[in-house]
Amino acid sequence: MALFSLAIGLLLAVVCLYRGWTRAAWVVPGTALLTLWYMRVEDSVAWWVVAVPFALAVLVLAIPAVRRRLITPRVLTVVRGILPRMSETERVALEAGTIWWDAELFSGAPDWNQLQDSVKIELSDEERAFLDGPVERVCAMTSDWQVEQNGDLSEEVWEYIREQRFFGMIIPKSYGGLEFSAQAHSAVVAKVSSRSTALAVTVMVPNSLGPAELLMHYGTDAQKDYYLPRLAVGDEIPCFALTEAGAGSDAGAISSHGVVCKGQYEEKEVTGIRLTWNKRYITLAPVATILGLAFQLSDPDGLLGDTEHLGITCALIPTDLPGVKTGDRHDPMGCAFMNGTTTGEDVFVPLDAIIGGAEMAGKGWMMLMQCLSVGRGISLPSLAAGATQLSSLAVGAYATVREQFGLPIGRFEGVQEALARIGGKTYAVEATRAVTAASVDAGEKPSVASAIAKCYGTEQMRQVVIDAMDIFGGAGISQGPMNILGNGYRSLPIGITVEGANILTRTMIIFGQGALRCHPFAQHEIRAAADNDVAEFDRCFFGHVGFVFQNATRALVHGLTGGMLASAPYGGWVAQYYQGVGRMSAAFAIAADVAMGTLGGALKFKERITGRLADTLAWMYIASACLEKFRADGRPDRDRAFLEWACQHALYEAQQGLVGFLDNLPARPVAWGLRRVLFPFGARYRPPSDELGTRVANALLGTSEACEALTQSVYRPDDAEPGLGLLRSTLAQVMKSREVTARIKDAIDVGKLEKKPKHDVVDRAVEAGVIDKDDRDLIVAAQEARDRAIQVDAFPSSRETAGSTR
């Protein structure tokens, strides 16, 4: 009877914990007490030795008033000693932005309705007209090869960008801007990046973290009224100067400084700031007319108040002021966008140069972190989408047109292996771009999701472009107008490095910020401990304990059932991927708590551990984005292979992040036990199969509807243009001749034609009546086009004769 009662209690507790009914899970101690009461009747010694102490412990823990008096103060003392200590800079960075779907992934039981209700991937008619009009036009006006040779966009392109208000996409219409949604802004960057890296960077930087974004959120009315209309039409070219020699990833360490003092400005004595700075890697600095500057501000004479060191401050500095120097350029991997240095020596500006006025002095770090939580999710993820889609479109055509050993190279399994990675990752990058932009349009500032989109989007871009270059072979490494991918390949390290280097983003930001912002209790526990608030700490700590048991139970159940009990908004074949994310979410939630619980404040220095946890969180987010894109697109069958490959790859990578975490967690007995909970039958997710890879590869080859949909952000040049235009027109001719070629092959297979000599087989097919003269003309035209399309550029030996300036 005792064992039966205990078993029933345990079963009910598991159900309650799995469903999230943590209070109801007290049925375990209740059942245990009933069991021990039965034991009292049978064995009075057992009652006194076991039941009474157990009952007292249950009562103390179950009654909040008693617990707060006897237990919580002692727990608070211990916990305060192991919690991480945060600087003010770290606190501001961690609290930037909002939490969104990332919090659901931390919960252990993501609610798919929340994602579906908040994501609307759509463009207005006006935005579509801009993509189909000015964006197409500026792409047609731009030759990537010529831009790289000249070292800059043409004057015609610069003027057109200003005229069409490309610099004002995020600026409200009331100030003369376009006031586009984040989705449209992102779509514009994706398309122009498929044409020219220099064009993309020139367009995206003024609409990302910089003067316009900061002014819109924090500027005074006078600043907005003056600067925003001028920025919208390009009368002012902005840049934002943050990075310097001693402050790269550690942007809070900037040494550029300003001192509040009296000085002369426009022949009047005013209270202002005397500035000195030395910045580098500043995009658009060589051509900027207005400089957004981040610097350390001090007030030694107390002109603004009692605080001497005010901290990081942001101000707008006209570049024509005495002491300001711009114009010198860096050469970022040979890419022609404007990037260079700016220095200032003894530059005096009035206090109203501070963005937001004097009251925003010292609040620059907060401003930057809040704006970066949006901008980081738009610019580089969009550039990655354009680059990966261009790679997919180009390599699918090339692998169809290019033949070796009598077959299109896309038919070889080694090439198909790379094609599968290209197609699957391109789908994942586009889904992440679109869903992250949609979250911004829904009012979020998704700091963790933006960091994932930037870091993992650019990493996948690097992998896709490298795979595509491998398939193009010599045609990829020979520079010239015929080379489609070379310039993009050279620029890959730039996307990896800027807006938060990927190594830093992965190992420090994604999980570090996510663990505190997205976890339902961690941040509140830290704050309650710092404030010595016993009641609040009690609520958070014991809520956290219940959360741990809940997710441990959920993770074990999912591990035993393969995630089959996890929620999924749809049935059928796609349900397994929703359930896979649910399973990984429960496993990740308990793993994150174990990491924080066993390592405490030392976790922030265990970057290999946090990096692996970031991998799991990121790949869950990417899988979620793929599923949401598939749903938003109407669940088209044409995309199934791409979705399945992307989701299987994402779940495998998420799993491997947890496996690596367990392999390296310092608390080895805890890791051993946790492994049995998370993976009771071992790590079961596998990379996408060869069969699925073949389906993805075939979807890229030829002129398939799937490939056209996958690469819709790519600019399609005229057929006669060297490079992509010529390759795509050749593809159309090759595909048109396929049926005729197949008839000749069949005739050879049945012995009606001899295979050799190969050079006259077409003529012999005409003589044999296998094809007619029109068919022959079709094959000849296709072959001639193929011969032109696979050529590479060659130049006179003298660079002066070639006209190269690079």
mmCIF file of N, CA and C in Angstrom, residues 32 40 89 225 473:
data_model
loop_
_atom_site.group_PDB
_atom_site.id
_atom_site.type_symbol
_atom_site.label_atom_id
_atom_site.label_comp_id
_atom_site.label_asym_id
_atom_site.label_seq_id
_atom_site.Cartn_x
_atom_site.Cartn_y
_atom_site.Cartn_z
ATOM 1 N N ALA A 32 3.829 11.315 0.194
ATOM 2 C CA ALA A 32 4.869 10.726 1.042
ATOM 3 C C ALA A 32 4.449 10.729 2.508
ATOM 4 N N ARG A 40 3.853 4.477 10.125
ATOM 5 C CA ARG A 40 3.770 4.673 11.575
ATOM 6 C C ARG A 40 2.973 3.558 12.237
ATOM 7 N N THR A 89 28.390 49.614 -16.816
ATOM 8 C CA THR A 89 28.437 49.417 -18.260
ATOM 9 C C THR A 89 27.810 48.084 -18.644
ATOM 10 N N ASP A 225 14.272 68.810 -35.980
ATOM 11 C CA ASP A 225 13.778 69.700 -37.031
ATOM 12 C C ASP A 225 14.888 70.138 -37.975
ATOM 13 N N GLY A 473 35.159 27.203 -58.687
ATOM 14 C CA GLY A 473 36.548 26.865 -58.987
ATOM 15 C C GLY A 473 37.322 28.046 -59.551
#
